[in-house]
Amino acid sequence: MSATRIRELIVTPIAFGDPPLLNSNGVHEPLALRIVLQLVLEDGTVGLGESPGGTARLERLHAAAQVVAGMDVFDATAVCAAIDTALLPTVPSSHERGWTTSAVEVACLDAQGKLLGRPVSDLLGGRVRDSVPFAAYLFYKWAEHPALDGRAAIADDWGEALDPAGIVEQARLMQQRYGFRSFKLKGGVFPPDEEIAAMRALAEAFPGQPLRLDPNVAWTVETSKYVARELDGVLEYLEDPTKGIPGMAEVAQDSPLPLATNMCVIAWEHLKPAVEQNAIQVLLTDHHYWGGLRRTRELAAVCEAFGLALSMHSNSHLGISLAAMTHVAAAIPHLDHSCDTHYPWNSADDVIVPGVLELRDGEVEVPTGPGLGVELDHDRLERLHRRYLDSGMRSRDDTGYMRRFRPDYELRLPRW
Ligand code: GKR
Ligand code: MG
């Protein structure tokens, strides 16, 4: 029996704390869901992976576990192809299948690195930087999760941010705590003029530091053009102002600002029309759905070929994902912008042993230990799994949660 053969894939759904962050869909619930993967080899080596949660993703990872047992961990391409083939009949979207293959690919690379005694960044061609810059991810937010159904209110140490002054204060806290030198605001929450005012206030408070605004398709084409004009000279890019490749292309025709996306170009087949229509100038990559770390590096080369700048998307996540994001970002020569991360909002509940990943001066040093360089805290994992089981929460529902407090809240995109 070869030591590098996969014995089993252990799939553990978890839930961790999340503050009341606002977006164009509603508000974050008190818990966010992720899934932790442990890919166990015949010799006992364990490769780690982290995927977004939810019932569908969990079922697909369980299906993947059936397929990968017995395969060689160094055959990561074949492992992903086998999973893709198994999912194809029930999951027609390549983007959706990508979430599953990506998480397993990361676990394969972690295990490979551990076997070889080399960091994952070495397996991706070697690092071109020793630390990776991240942006402070600013959100409009409530001071607390209000009391609900007998549950007490849940406060946090970030405070309320519902206007330009609140956003500047949050940015200052982010800078004090983590040293960030670039800032992204999640918009699509208030009328565009209020969000324009917030960006101007940030520009005044942090002169010369890169700024971006992402309303998650809350605006029409016309509104997007208006905001782009108003924020000319203020933003480094405007992210997903409006829906779809044709809509973004229409905005891009008149926009003085580069347009970025993690919404309309999310699978390989979207690249050709986006390039043909000149719909975007910046792509936010994300190894969680682009097929893993090696495919992300390939994507970076495609972007380079077509003159697209590269940035990185994030969702509520923990340390295994942050380690993977850091390794791949370290191995991409043309990383044009600091990466997004939700880590400051969620790191208190991490599943990894502390000490390796730290956001300092707005950067994370690339771990140099074998594999991803992070270690699972099994007690934490057990606690967060129990929390998942006890919560009864099985999918993210920002809109439904918002309606618990504002029953007349409607999900309307575009809203303005
Ligand atoms: O966490 O509310 C959020 C974000 O809106 C997230 O869901 C997005 O996927 O961060 C993301 C983005 O850049 O669009
Ligand atoms: Mg975005």
XYZ file of C-alpha atoms and ligand atoms in Angstrom:
431
model
C 0.000 0.000 0.000
C 1.596 3.305 -1.047
C 2.095 5.851 1.717
C 0.905 8.650 -0.586
C -2.468 7.019 -1.222
C -5.570 8.757 0.167
C -7.158 6.716 2.948
C -10.144 8.953 3.654
C -11.518 12.479 3.442
C -13.014 13.676 6.718
C -15.603 16.403 6.146
C -16.575 18.511 9.185
C -19.155 21.315 8.992
C -18.606 24.112 11.516
C -20.233 27.378 12.605
C -18.386 30.415 13.975
C -19.283 33.894 15.189
C -19.923 36.705 12.720
C -20.822 40.355 13.440
C -23.908 42.091 11.961
C -22.273 43.219 8.720
C -24.587 44.847 6.159
C -24.574 44.253 2.426
C -26.882 44.567 -0.567
C -28.630 41.306 0.410
C -29.329 42.104 4.053
C -27.180 41.461 7.100
C -24.802 38.717 8.257
C -26.278 36.268 10.775
C -24.596 35.684 14.172
C -23.035 32.508 12.790
C -21.228 31.815 9.523
C -20.769 28.321 8.094
C -17.618 26.657 6.785
C -16.494 23.085 6.200
C -13.101 21.764 7.282
C -11.486 18.973 5.286
C -8.921 16.505 6.560
C -7.470 14.405 3.775
C -5.850 11.442 5.493
C -3.143 9.469 3.673
C -2.193 5.833 4.257
C 0.898 6.933 6.206
C -1.203 9.152 8.512
C -0.264 12.476 6.891
C -3.232 14.867 6.937
C -3.885 17.603 4.360
C -6.229 20.439 5.362
C -8.819 22.290 3.310
C -11.574 24.822 4.031
C -14.743 25.381 2.047
C -17.758 27.648 2.425
C -20.599 25.855 4.203
C -24.190 25.022 3.440
C -26.061 21.776 2.822
C -25.387 21.524 -0.911
C -21.626 22.031 -0.523
C -21.549 19.579 2.347
C -23.323 16.893 0.325
C -20.944 17.433 -2.601
C -17.903 17.113 -0.359
C -19.320 13.875 1.040
C -19.712 12.672 -2.558
C -16.092 13.689 -3.227
C -14.983 11.651 -0.215
C -16.385 8.534 -1.885
C -14.377 9.195 -5.038
C -10.948 10.152 -3.715
C -10.270 7.215 -1.400
C -7.514 5.054 -2.895
C -6.158 7.757 -5.245
C -2.605 9.089 -5.029
C -2.341 12.523 -3.396
C 0.277 13.600 -5.986
C -2.335 12.991 -8.694
C -4.229 16.138 -7.682
C -5.363 16.834 -11.259
C -6.838 13.349 -11.548
C -8.373 13.638 -8.080
C -10.161 16.870 -9.110
C -11.206 15.368 -12.464
C -12.692 12.324 -10.716
C -14.700 14.559 -8.374
C -15.822 16.739 -11.278
C -17.016 13.685 -13.223
C -18.867 12.311 -10.205
C -20.682 15.617 -9.629
C -21.453 16.409 -13.267
C -24.795 14.548 -13.530
C -26.307 16.392 -10.551
C -24.348 19.670 -10.583
C -24.411 21.127 -14.112
C -22.651 24.398 -13.238
C -18.854 24.197 -13.570
C -18.608 27.082 -11.107
C -20.563 25.111 -8.509
C -18.468 21.976 -9.041
C -15.395 24.172 -8.695
C -16.141 24.853 -5.003
C -15.767 21.135 -4.264
C -12.704 20.357 -6.366
C -10.940 23.475 -5.084
C -11.266 22.561 -1.414
C -9.941 19.060 -2.062
C -7.075 20.346 -4.216
C -5.889 22.573 -1.372
C -5.946 19.576 0.987
C -3.911 17.569 -1.562
C -1.307 20.332 -1.791
C -1.123 20.648 1.989
C -0.504 16.902 2.256
C 2.059 16.968 -0.584
C 3.942 19.794 1.121
C 3.952 17.911 4.400
C 5.321 14.783 2.704
C 8.053 16.786 0.979
C 8.793 19.091 3.883
C 8.145 22.139 1.670
C 5.641 25.008 1.889
C 2.731 25.042 -0.570
C 4.103 28.227 -2.161
C 7.113 26.124 -3.289
C 4.765 23.646 -4.941
C 3.233 26.581 -6.832
C 6.562 27.569 -8.312
C 8.082 29.374 -5.349
C 7.173 32.618 -3.658
C 7.889 35.942 -5.291
C 7.124 37.841 -2.052
C 7.646 36.931 1.595
C 4.463 38.581 2.780
C 1.138 39.308 1.127
C -0.696 42.643 1.431
C -4.370 42.591 2.400
C -6.970 45.378 2.420
C -9.099 46.351 5.409
C -12.576 45.117 4.544
C -14.944 47.791 5.870
C -18.650 47.138 6.356
C -21.604 49.219 7.384
C -22.691 47.472 10.527
C -24.993 47.533 13.499
C -23.537 47.921 16.983
C -24.846 44.470 17.883
C -26.994 41.565 16.776
C -30.293 42.612 18.359
C -31.942 40.331 20.913
C -34.111 37.767 19.133
C -36.464 34.948 20.190
C -35.155 34.841 23.751
C -31.515 35.138 22.658
C -29.685 38.086 24.219
C -28.151 40.772 21.995
C -24.601 39.982 20.791
C -22.239 42.952 20.895
C -18.698 43.210 19.494
C -15.763 45.541 19.917
C -16.100 47.226 16.514
C -19.132 49.372 17.260
C -21.708 50.791 14.915
C -20.873 52.115 11.438
C -23.843 53.559 9.583
C -22.493 56.802 8.135
C -19.211 58.261 6.795
C -17.893 59.086 10.286
C -18.624 55.531 11.470
C -16.831 54.049 8.453
C -13.771 56.274 8.981
C -13.707 55.238 12.643
C -13.892 51.564 11.669
C -11.063 52.091 9.170
C -8.945 53.694 11.919
C -9.572 50.707 14.171
C -8.634 48.336 11.355
C -5.438 50.303 10.798
C -4.600 50.435 14.513
C -5.206 46.733 15.028
C -3.724 45.328 11.821
C -1.819 48.138 10.088
C -3.829 47.974 6.842
C -2.726 50.377 4.121
C -5.636 49.955 1.694
C -9.386 49.884 2.287
C -12.437 48.345 0.685
C -15.979 49.324 1.612
C -18.839 46.890 1.141
C -21.482 49.164 -0.333
C -24.962 48.664 -1.779
C -26.444 49.368 1.639
C -27.308 53.084 1.549
C -28.261 55.384 -1.340
C -25.220 55.921 -3.600
C -24.630 59.540 -2.543
C -24.141 58.412 1.061
C -21.613 55.804 -0.001
C -19.840 58.351 -2.227
C -19.602 60.579 0.861
C -18.121 57.701 2.860
C -15.442 57.105 0.219
C -14.591 60.813 0.130
C -14.330 60.838 3.914
C -11.963 57.845 3.750
C -9.862 59.582 1.072
C -9.542 62.607 3.317
C -8.693 60.545 6.393
C -6.189 58.278 4.593
C -4.659 60.389 1.820
C -2.917 58.428 -0.923
C -4.036 55.024 0.378
C -5.836 52.818 -2.172
C -9.637 52.670 -1.802
C -12.340 50.513 -3.406
C -16.105 50.278 -3.227
C -18.169 47.147 -3.882
C -21.993 47.454 -3.889
C -22.560 43.859 -5.104
C -24.664 44.809 -8.144
C -26.986 47.144 -6.221
C -26.954 49.767 -8.986
C -28.346 50.217 -12.479
C -26.003 50.956 -15.367
C -26.855 54.677 -15.153
C -26.259 54.871 -11.391
C -22.979 52.999 -11.808
C -21.792 55.513 -14.403
C -22.772 58.375 -12.080
C -20.865 56.898 -9.114
C -17.825 56.171 -11.289
C -17.740 59.807 -12.411
C -18.184 61.108 -8.860
C -15.410 58.914 -7.488
C -12.924 59.503 -10.306
C -9.568 60.139 -8.629
C -10.819 58.682 -5.322
C -10.957 54.929 -6.014
C -8.388 52.528 -7.431
C -11.323 50.485 -8.797
C -15.072 50.089 -8.606
C -16.192 46.512 -7.950
C -19.376 44.941 -9.342
C -21.444 48.116 -9.521
C -23.992 46.432 -11.803
C -25.065 42.975 -12.862
C -23.661 40.816 -15.657
C -20.993 41.109 -18.337
C -23.097 43.210 -20.769
C -24.108 45.622 -17.987
C -20.535 45.992 -16.772
C -19.393 46.514 -20.384
C -21.867 49.369 -20.767
C -20.602 51.023 -17.581
C -16.975 50.447 -18.619
C -17.522 52.392 -21.863
C -17.892 55.662 -19.924
C -16.214 54.867 -16.634
C -13.083 56.820 -15.763
C -12.419 54.098 -13.156
C -11.335 50.498 -13.775
C -14.127 48.022 -13.083
C -13.481 44.875 -11.042
C -15.515 41.741 -10.465
C -15.944 38.633 -8.403
C -19.526 38.242 -9.625
C -19.777 38.290 -13.418
C -16.552 36.397 -14.179
C -16.561 33.368 -11.912
C -15.826 30.500 -14.308
C -13.450 29.904 -17.204
C -16.208 30.250 -19.809
C -16.894 33.832 -18.638
C -13.416 35.085 -19.499
C -13.820 35.161 -23.278
C -17.004 37.297 -23.367
C -15.695 39.569 -20.603
C -12.475 40.224 -22.528
C -14.279 40.596 -25.882
C -16.681 43.146 -24.405
C -14.013 44.875 -22.291
C -16.385 44.489 -19.340
C -13.735 44.423 -16.612
C -10.242 45.681 -16.042
C -9.584 43.876 -12.745
C -10.426 40.290 -11.815
C -10.782 39.256 -8.202
C -9.665 35.687 -8.194
C -10.685 33.203 -5.504
C -9.084 29.770 -5.234
C -12.253 28.473 -3.510
C -14.116 28.340 -6.829
C -11.525 28.742 -9.590
C -10.392 25.142 -9.116
C -7.783 25.495 -6.381
C -4.356 27.020 -6.008
C -2.719 25.742 -9.189
C -5.685 26.831 -11.341
C -5.584 30.243 -9.647
C -1.984 30.622 -10.706
C -2.983 29.653 -14.249
C -5.798 32.174 -14.123
C -3.272 34.833 -13.153
C -1.323 34.050 -16.334
C -4.490 34.326 -18.452
C -5.232 37.699 -16.864
C -1.698 38.831 -17.605
C -2.115 37.790 -21.239
C -5.276 39.877 -21.623
C -4.096 42.879 -19.631
C -6.479 42.270 -16.727
C -5.167 43.341 -13.346
C -5.475 40.852 -10.519
C -6.929 41.192 -7.041
C -8.390 38.613 -4.634
C -11.916 38.026 -3.337
C -12.886 36.815 0.104
C -15.908 35.595 2.037
C -16.257 35.018 5.792
C -13.420 32.541 6.405
C -10.939 31.085 8.872
C -7.220 30.366 8.950
C -6.927 27.381 6.610
C -8.374 29.553 3.853
C -6.187 32.512 4.839
C -3.099 30.295 4.661
C -4.104 29.031 1.210
C -4.858 32.573 -0.014
C -1.480 33.741 1.279
C 0.479 30.917 -0.383
C -1.119 31.408 -3.785
C -0.858 35.203 -3.608
C 2.822 34.783 -2.740
C 3.372 32.680 -5.865
C 1.649 35.034 -8.343
C 4.089 37.481 -9.913
C 1.410 39.916 -11.151
C -0.686 40.546 -8.097
C -1.676 44.136 -8.776
C -3.789 44.923 -5.702
C -3.911 43.990 -2.040
C -6.159 40.979 -1.373
C -9.529 41.077 0.380
C -9.972 39.249 3.657
C -12.795 38.958 6.199
C -10.318 37.501 8.719
C -10.429 40.370 11.262
C -14.195 39.834 11.578
C -13.919 36.106 12.227
C -10.426 35.247 13.492
C -11.437 35.025 17.183
C -13.132 31.703 16.369
C -10.349 30.193 14.262
C -9.830 26.421 14.004
C -6.073 26.568 13.644
C -3.441 26.709 16.358
C -2.576 30.427 16.754
C 0.812 31.924 16.022
C 1.529 31.307 12.335
C -0.862 33.694 10.584
C -0.783 37.258 11.737
C -1.995 40.386 10.030
C 0.758 42.888 10.762
C 1.375 46.145 8.834
C -1.537 45.042 6.639
C 0.344 41.947 5.513
C 0.504 38.249 6.289
C 3.904 36.594 6.232
C 3.933 33.526 4.028
C 4.130 30.459 6.281
C 7.384 28.593 5.761
C 6.489 25.298 7.462
C 5.563 22.215 5.429
C 2.317 22.385 3.437
C 0.045 25.290 4.324
C 2.106 25.666 7.499
C -0.921 25.697 9.809
C -2.097 23.106 12.309
C -5.644 22.147 13.196
C -6.800 22.724 16.785
C -8.920 19.604 17.291
C -10.681 20.869 20.437
C -11.707 24.025 18.582
C -12.866 22.004 15.613
C -15.029 19.852 17.867
C -16.528 22.931 19.578
C -17.323 24.650 16.291
C -18.799 21.448 14.894
C -21.018 21.139 17.983
C -22.070 24.749 17.453
C -23.016 23.881 13.888
C -25.102 20.906 15.051
C -26.790 22.852 17.846
C -27.503 25.943 15.733
C -29.749 24.165 13.240
C -28.414 26.683 10.669
C -27.791 24.974 7.340
C -27.375 27.833 4.864
C -26.542 31.524 4.759
C -29.580 33.806 4.565
C -28.680 37.492 4.915
C -32.075 38.573 3.552
C -34.168 36.324 5.798
C -32.190 37.447 8.853
C -32.712 41.123 7.960
C -36.463 40.482 7.687
C -36.542 39.268 11.285
C -35.918 42.881 12.276
C -37.391 44.735 9.285
C -40.281 42.642 7.993
C -40.818 45.010 5.040
C -37.191 44.585 3.835
C -37.138 43.608 0.180
C -34.229 42.148 -1.750
C -34.078 44.378 -4.831
C -31.089 44.286 -7.172
C -30.574 46.787 -8.594
C -31.993 48.881 -5.783
C -30.771 52.251 -7.063
O -19.407 39.178 3.297
O -21.212 40.317 2.885
C -20.142 39.805 2.549
C -19.668 40.025 1.136
O -20.629 40.747 0.425
C -19.365 38.725 0.441
O -20.466 37.869 0.524
C -18.975 38.920 -1.010
O -18.867 37.672 -1.636
O -16.926 39.879 -0.193
C -17.631 39.508 -1.251
C -17.504 40.397 -2.451
O -16.452 40.996 -2.620
O -18.417 40.478 -3.264
Mg -16.988 41.792 -4.523
